[in-house]
Short mmCIF file of C-alpha atoms and ligand atoms in Angstrom, two decimals:
data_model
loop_
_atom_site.label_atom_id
_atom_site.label_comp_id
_atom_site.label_asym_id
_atom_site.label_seq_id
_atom_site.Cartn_x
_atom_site.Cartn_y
_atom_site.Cartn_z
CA UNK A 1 9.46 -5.34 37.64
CA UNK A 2 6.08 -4.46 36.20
CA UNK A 3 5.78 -3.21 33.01
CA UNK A 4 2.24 -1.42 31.16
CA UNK A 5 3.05 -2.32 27.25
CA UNK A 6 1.03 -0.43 24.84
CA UNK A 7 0.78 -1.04 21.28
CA UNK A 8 -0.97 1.15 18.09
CA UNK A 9 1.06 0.27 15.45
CA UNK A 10 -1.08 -0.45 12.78
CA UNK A 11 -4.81 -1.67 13.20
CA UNK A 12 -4.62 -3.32 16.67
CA UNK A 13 -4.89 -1.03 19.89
CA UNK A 14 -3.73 -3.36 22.78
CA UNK A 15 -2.42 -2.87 26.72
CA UNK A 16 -0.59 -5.51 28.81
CA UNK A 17 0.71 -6.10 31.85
CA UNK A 18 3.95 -8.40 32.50
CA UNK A 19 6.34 -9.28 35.15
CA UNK A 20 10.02 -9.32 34.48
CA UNK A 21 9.84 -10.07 31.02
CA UNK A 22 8.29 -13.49 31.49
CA UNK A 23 5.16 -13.43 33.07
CA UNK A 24 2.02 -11.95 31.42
CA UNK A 25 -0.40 -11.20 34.25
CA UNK A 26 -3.24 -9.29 31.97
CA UNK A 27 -3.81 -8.25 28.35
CA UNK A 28 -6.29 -6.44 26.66
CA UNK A 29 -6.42 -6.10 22.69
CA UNK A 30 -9.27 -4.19 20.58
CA UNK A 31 -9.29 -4.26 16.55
CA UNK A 32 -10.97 -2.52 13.99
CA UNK A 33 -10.31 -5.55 11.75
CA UNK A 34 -13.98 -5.06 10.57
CA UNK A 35 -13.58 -1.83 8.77
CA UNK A 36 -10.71 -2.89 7.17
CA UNK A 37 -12.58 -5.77 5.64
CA UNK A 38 -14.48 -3.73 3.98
CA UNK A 39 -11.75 -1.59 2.24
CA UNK A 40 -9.97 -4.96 1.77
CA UNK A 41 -7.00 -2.98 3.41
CA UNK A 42 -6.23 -1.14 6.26
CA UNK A 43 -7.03 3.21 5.72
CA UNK A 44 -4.82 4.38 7.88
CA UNK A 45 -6.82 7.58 8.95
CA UNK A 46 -9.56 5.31 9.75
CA UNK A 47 -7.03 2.89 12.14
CA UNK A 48 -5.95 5.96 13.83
CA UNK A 49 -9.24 7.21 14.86
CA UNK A 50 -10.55 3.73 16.18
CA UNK A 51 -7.01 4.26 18.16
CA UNK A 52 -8.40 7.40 19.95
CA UNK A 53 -11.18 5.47 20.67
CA UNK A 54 -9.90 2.26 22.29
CA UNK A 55 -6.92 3.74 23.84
CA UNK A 56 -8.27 4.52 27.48
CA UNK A 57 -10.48 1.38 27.97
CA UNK A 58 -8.23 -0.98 26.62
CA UNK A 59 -5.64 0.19 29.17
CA UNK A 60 -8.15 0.72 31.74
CA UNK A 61 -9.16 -2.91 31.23
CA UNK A 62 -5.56 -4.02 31.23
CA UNK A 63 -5.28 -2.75 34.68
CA UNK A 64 -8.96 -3.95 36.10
CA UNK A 65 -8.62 -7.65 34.53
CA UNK A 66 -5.01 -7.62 36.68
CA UNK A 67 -6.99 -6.30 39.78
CA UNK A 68 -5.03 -2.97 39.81
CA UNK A 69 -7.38 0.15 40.68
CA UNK A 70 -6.15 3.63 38.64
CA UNK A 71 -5.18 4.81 42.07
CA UNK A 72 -2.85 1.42 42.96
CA UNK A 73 -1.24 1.82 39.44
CA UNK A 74 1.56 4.46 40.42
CA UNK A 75 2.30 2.01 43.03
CA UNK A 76 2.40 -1.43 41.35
CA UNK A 77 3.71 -0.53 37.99
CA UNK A 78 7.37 0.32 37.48
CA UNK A 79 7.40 1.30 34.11
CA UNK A 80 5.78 2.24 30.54
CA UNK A 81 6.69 0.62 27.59
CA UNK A 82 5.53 1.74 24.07
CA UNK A 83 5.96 0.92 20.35
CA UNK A 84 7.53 3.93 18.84
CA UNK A 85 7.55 2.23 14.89
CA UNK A 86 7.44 0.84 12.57
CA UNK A 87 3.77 1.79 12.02
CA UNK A 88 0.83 3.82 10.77
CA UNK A 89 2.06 7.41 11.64
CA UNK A 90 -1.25 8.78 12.81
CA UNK A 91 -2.01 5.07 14.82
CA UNK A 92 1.56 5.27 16.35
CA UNK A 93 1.05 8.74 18.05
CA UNK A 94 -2.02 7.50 19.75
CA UNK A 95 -0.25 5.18 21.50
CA UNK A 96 2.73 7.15 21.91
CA UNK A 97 0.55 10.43 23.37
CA UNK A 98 -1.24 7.81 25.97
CA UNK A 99 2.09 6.30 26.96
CA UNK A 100 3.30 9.64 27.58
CA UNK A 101 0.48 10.84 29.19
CA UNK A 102 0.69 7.94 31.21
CA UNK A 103 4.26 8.41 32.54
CA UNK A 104 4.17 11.76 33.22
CA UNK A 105 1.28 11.23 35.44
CA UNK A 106 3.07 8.43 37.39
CA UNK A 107 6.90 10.13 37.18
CA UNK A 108 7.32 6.79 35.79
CA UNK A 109 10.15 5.61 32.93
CA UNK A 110 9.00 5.49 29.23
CA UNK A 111 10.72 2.56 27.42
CA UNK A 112 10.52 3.35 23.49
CA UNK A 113 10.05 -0.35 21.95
CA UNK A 114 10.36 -1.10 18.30
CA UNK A 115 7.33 -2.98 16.73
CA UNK A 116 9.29 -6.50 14.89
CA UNK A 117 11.74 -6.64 18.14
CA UNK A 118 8.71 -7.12 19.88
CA UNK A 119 7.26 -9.67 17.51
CA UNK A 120 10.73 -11.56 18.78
CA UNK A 121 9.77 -11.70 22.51
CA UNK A 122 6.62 -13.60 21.87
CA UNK A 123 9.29 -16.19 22.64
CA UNK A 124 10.12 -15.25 25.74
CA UNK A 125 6.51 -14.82 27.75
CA UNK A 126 4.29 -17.58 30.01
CA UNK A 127 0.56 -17.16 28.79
CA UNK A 128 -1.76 -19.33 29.21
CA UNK A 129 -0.87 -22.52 27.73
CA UNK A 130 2.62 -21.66 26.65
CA UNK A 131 5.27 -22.01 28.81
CA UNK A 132 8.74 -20.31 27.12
CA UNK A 133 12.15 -22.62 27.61
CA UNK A 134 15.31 -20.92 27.54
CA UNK A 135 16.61 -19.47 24.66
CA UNK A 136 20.57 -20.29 23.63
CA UNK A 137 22.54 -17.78 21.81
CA UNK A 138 23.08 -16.77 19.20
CA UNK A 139 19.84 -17.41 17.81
CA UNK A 140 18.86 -16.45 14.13
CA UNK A 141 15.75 -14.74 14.17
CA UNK A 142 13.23 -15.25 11.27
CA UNK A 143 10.49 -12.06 11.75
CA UNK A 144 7.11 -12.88 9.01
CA UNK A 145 4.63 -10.25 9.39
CA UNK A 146 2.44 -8.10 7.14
CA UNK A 147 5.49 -5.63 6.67
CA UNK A 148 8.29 -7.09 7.06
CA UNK A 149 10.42 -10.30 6.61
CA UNK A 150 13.76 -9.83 8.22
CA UNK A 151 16.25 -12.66 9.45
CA UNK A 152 18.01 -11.54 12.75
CA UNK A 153 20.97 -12.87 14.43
CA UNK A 154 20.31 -12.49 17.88
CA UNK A 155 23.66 -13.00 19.79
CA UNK A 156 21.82 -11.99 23.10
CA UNK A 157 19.23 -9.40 24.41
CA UNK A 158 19.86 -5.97 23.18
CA UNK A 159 22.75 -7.09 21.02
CA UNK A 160 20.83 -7.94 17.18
CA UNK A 161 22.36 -8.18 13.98
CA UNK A 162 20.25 -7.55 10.68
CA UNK A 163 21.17 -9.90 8.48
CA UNK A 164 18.82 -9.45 5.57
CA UNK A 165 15.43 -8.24 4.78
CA UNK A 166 12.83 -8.13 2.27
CA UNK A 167 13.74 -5.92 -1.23
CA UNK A 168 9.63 -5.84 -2.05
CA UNK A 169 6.46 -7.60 -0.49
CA UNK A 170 7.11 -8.95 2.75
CA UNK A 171 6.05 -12.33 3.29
CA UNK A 172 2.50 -11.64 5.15
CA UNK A 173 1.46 -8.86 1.99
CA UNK A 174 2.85 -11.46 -0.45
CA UNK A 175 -0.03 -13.40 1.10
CA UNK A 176 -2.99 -10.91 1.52
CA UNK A 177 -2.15 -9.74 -1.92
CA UNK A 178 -2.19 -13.41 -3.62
CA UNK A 179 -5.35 -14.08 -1.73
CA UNK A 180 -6.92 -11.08 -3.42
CA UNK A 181 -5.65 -12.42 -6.76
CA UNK A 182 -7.39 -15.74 -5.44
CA UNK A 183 -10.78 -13.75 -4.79
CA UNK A 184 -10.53 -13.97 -1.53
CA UNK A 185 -12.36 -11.57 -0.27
CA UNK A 186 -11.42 -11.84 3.89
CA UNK A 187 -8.76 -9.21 5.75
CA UNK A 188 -5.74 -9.78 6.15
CA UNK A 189 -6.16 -12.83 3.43
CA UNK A 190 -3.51 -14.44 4.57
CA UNK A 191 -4.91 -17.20 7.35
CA UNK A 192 -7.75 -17.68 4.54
CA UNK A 193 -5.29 -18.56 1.69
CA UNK A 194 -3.77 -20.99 4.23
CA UNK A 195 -6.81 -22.57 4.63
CA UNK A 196 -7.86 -22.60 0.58
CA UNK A 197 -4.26 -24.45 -0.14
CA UNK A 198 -5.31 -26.72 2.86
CA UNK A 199 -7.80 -28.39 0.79
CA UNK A 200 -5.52 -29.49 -1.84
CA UNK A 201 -4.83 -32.97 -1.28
CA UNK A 202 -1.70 -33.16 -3.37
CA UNK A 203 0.13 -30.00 -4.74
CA UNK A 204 -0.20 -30.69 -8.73
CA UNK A 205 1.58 -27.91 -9.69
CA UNK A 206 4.50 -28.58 -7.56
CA UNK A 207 8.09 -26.49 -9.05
CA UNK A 208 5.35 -24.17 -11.29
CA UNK A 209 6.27 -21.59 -9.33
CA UNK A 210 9.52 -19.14 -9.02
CA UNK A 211 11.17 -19.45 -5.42
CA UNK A 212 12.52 -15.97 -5.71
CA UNK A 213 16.35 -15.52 -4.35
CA UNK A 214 16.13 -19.10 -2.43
CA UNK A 215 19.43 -19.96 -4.32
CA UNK A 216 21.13 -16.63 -3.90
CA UNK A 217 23.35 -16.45 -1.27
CA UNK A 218 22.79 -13.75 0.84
CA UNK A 219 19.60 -13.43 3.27
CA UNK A 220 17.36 -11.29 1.64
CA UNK A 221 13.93 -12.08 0.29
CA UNK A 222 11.93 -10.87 -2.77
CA UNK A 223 7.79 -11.97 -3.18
CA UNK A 224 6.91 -9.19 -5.60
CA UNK A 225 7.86 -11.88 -8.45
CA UNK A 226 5.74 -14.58 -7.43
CA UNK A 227 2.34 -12.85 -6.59
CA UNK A 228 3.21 -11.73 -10.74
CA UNK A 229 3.80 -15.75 -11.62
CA UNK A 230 0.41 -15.98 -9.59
CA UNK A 231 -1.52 -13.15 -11.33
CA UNK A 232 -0.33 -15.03 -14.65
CA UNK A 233 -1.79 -18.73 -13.83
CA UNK A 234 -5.13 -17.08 -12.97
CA UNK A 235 -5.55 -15.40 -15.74
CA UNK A 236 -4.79 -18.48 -17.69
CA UNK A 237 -8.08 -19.73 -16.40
CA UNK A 238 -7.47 -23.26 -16.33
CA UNK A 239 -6.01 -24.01 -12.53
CA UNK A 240 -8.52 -24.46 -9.56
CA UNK A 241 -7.53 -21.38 -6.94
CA UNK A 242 -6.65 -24.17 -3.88
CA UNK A 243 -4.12 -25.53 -6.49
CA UNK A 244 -2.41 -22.30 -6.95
CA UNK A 245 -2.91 -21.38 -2.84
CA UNK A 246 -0.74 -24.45 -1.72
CA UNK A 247 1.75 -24.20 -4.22
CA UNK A 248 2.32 -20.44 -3.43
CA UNK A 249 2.17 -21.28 0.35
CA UNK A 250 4.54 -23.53 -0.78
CA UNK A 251 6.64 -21.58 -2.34
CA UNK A 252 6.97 -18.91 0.17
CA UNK A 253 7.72 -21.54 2.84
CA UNK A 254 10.63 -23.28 0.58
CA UNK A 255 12.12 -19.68 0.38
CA UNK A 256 11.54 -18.98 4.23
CA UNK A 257 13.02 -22.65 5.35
CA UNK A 258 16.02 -22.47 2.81
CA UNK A 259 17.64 -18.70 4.07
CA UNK A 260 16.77 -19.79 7.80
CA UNK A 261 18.51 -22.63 8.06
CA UNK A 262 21.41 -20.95 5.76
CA UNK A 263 22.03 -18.53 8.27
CA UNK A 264 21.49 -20.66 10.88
CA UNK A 265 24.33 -22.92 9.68
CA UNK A 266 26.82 -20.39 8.90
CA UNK A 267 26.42 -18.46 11.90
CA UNK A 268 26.40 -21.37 14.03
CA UNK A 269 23.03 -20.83 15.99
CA UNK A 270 22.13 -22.39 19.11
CA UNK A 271 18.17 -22.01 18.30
CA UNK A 272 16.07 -20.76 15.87
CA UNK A 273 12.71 -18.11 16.31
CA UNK A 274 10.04 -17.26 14.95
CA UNK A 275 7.71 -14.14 15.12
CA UNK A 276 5.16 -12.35 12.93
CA UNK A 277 2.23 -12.87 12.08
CA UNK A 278 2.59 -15.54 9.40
CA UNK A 279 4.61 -17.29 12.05
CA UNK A 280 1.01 -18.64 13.07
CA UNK A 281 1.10 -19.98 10.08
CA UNK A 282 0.24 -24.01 10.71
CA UNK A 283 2.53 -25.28 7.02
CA UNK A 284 5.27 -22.98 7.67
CA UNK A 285 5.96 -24.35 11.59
CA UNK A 286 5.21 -27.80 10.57
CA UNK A 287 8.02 -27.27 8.04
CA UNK A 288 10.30 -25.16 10.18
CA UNK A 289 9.62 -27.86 13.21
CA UNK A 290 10.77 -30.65 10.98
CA UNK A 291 14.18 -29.27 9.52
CA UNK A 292 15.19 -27.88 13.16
CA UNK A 293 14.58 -31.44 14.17
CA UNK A 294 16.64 -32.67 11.42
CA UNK A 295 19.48 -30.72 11.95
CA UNK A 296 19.22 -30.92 15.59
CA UNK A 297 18.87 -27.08 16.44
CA UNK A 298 16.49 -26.18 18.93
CA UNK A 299 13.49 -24.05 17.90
CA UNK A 300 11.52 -21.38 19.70
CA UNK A 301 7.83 -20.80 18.32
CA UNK A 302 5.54 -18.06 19.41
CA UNK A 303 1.93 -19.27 20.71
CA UNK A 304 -0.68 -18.36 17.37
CA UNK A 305 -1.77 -15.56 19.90
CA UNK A 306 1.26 -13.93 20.70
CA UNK A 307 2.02 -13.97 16.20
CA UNK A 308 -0.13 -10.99 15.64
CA UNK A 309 0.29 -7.58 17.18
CA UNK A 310 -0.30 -7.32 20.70
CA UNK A 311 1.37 -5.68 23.84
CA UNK A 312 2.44 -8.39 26.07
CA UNK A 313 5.58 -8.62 23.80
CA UNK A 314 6.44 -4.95 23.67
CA UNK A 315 6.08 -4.99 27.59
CA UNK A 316 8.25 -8.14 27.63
CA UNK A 317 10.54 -6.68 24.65
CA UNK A 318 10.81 -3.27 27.41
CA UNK A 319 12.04 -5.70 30.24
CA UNK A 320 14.61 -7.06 28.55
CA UNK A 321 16.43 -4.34 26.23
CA UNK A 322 15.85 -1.38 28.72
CA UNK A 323 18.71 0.49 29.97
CA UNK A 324 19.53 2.06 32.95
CA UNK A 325 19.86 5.38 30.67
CA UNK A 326 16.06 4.48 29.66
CA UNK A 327 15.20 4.20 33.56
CA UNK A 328 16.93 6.98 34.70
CA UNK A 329 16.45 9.62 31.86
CA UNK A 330 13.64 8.99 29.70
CA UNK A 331 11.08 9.72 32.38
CA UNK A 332 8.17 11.07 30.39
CA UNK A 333 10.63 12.85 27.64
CA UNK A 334 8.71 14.88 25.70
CA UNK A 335 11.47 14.53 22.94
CA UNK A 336 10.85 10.53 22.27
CA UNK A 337 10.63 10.21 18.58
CA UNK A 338 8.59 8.05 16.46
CA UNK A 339 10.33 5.83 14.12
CA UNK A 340 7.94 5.51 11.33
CA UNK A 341 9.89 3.77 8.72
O1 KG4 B 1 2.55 -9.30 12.65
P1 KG4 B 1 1.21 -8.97 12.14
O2 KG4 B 1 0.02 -9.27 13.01
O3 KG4 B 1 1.10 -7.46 11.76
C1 KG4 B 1 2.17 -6.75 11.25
O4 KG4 B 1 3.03 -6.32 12.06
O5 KG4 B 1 2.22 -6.64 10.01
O6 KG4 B 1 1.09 -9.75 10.75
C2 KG4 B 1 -0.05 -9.70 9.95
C3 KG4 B 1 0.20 -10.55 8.73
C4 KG4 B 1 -0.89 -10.43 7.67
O7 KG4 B 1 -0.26 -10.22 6.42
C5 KG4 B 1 -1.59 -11.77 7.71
O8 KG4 B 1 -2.15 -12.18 6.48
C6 KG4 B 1 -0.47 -12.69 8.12
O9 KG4 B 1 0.25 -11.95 9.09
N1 KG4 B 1 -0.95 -13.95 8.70
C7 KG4 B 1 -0.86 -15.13 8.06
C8 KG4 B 1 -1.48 -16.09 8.92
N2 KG4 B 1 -1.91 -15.44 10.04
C9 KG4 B 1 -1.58 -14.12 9.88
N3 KG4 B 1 -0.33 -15.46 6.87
C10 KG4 B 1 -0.40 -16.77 6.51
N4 KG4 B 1 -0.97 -17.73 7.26
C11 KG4 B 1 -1.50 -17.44 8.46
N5 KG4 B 1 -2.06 -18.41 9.20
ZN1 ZN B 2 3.36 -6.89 13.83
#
């Protein structure tokens, strides 16, 4: 089965082609990244009008980089898949619109795909250089991203239980926010923090930091706390930045590896997986590599490129949490509702 994934969510306008869930045979992502940088945050008006513009040659080079002419497409491709939130509102329609556009053009089914259960199935596709192995259930989920940090047990495709979430920041605007705090002026500040805390040779102020809810025991998160503790050592003045990156990368990780493995334990996991965008993270999957190793779980990592927004997941996410209802009735519905929370 060939699925057309399209994602707008936020800032990223992407289109991808996969077999069966597993195989991604072309991709195609455009960003307006740069404009952001130089609000130091995403405006969403301005993300949803760089959406209008991408939409139709991102998709139309999704289809030529797969060798499919606009005229084979009705043919070769069984089904649209789209992310209906969370998002951007106006950046969401875009995608939506085109999607529907699409499948009423075709007669072809719409699959409605939610944005973070498609940051799981980065998991689950071939690209190049990243073969997937099989995933055993159930498998606690840890989702990192910009918006969200949610722990998941997975007990099998289509079957996911929530099993805590962030009650502030999530992890990834924990991180963009700290590096702003840092001076760091890049966007998202996150992979540039990483790389500040990188060249501290030894974390001197190791503990100086709160680890917010690591010793509660229930699987929620909280960051809002320590971006404060971080605000207060700069302003003291006397700590080099790099210090203060690595021991709030550190921090954050402690946090992320300590409710993880919780759940993982009293839930009795057969794996463990990662997705998000701070799942590309290098600290955070060195650290998450070495405790599954430890405790003899098996761990599923997404490849850095298949961490950050794209389509290929929401195309494999369609594949494999589609129903028949979806094939059979949701041909081009004009009803399908955005979920914008
Ligand atoms: O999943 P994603 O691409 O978009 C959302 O759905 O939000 O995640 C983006 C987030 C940003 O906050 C970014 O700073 C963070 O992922 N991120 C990282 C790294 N790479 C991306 N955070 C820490 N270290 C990284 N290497
Ligand atoms: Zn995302």
């Amino acid at each position: 089965m060939l699925i057309l994934g399209i994602e707008t969510s936020c800032d990223e306008t992407a289109a991808a082609l996969v077999e069966n869930g597993t195989k991604c045979i072309s991709s195609s992502l455009a960003t307006s990244l740069e404009l952001h940088q130089k609000t130091g945050g995403v405006v969403p008006e301005v993300a949803a009008r760089k959406q209008v513009e991408y939409i139709t040659p991102v998709i139309a080079k999704t289809l030529e980089k797969a060798g499919i002419t606009p005229n084979e497409a009705v043919q070769k491709i069984d089904a649209i898949a789209v992310t209906v939130g969370p998002g951007l509102i106006g950046s969401l329609l875009v995608g939506v619109e085109a999607a529907k556009a699409l499948a009423f053009a075709w007669q072809k089914p719409l699959i409605p795909v939610n944005h973070l259960v498609g940051h799981i199935y980065g998991n689950f596709v071939a690209v190049d250089g990243f073969t997937p192995t099989e995933v055993v259930f159930p498998a606690v989920v840890l989702i990192v991203s910009g918006g969200h940090t949610d722990l998941v047990l997975m007990h099998n495709h289509g079957n996911l239980q929530y099993l805590g979430w962030t009650l502030d920041d999530a992890a990834g605007e924990a991180f963009d926010k700290t590096a702003r705090l840092l001076g760091i002026t890049d966007y998202p500040g996150g992979p540039a923090l990483s790389k500040l805390a990188a060249t501290c040779s030894k974390n001197l102020l190791a503990g100086k930091l709160p680890r917010p809810k690591m010793h509660d025991h229930d699987f929620n998160f909280s960051f809002s706390g320590l971006k404060t503790a971080v605000r207060v050592l700069v302003e003291s003045g006397t700590v080099p930045t790099n210090q203060i990156a690595c021991e709030f990368e550190t921090a954050v990780i402690d946090v992320l590896e300590k409710k993880t493995f919780a759940a993982a334990k009293k839930f009795n996991a057969g794996s463990v997986l990662l997705g998000g965008g701070v799942s590309a993270n290098l600290p955070l999957r060195t650290r998450i590599k070495t405790r599954a190793e430890k405790e003899g779980i098996a761990l599923h990592v997404p490849p850095p490129a298949l961490c950050t927004d794209n389509a290929i997941y929401i195309a494999s996410a369609a594949f494999f949490n589609y129903t028949k209802a979806d094939l059979g009735k949701v041909k081009a519905d004009p009803s399908l509702r955005i979920v914008a929370a």
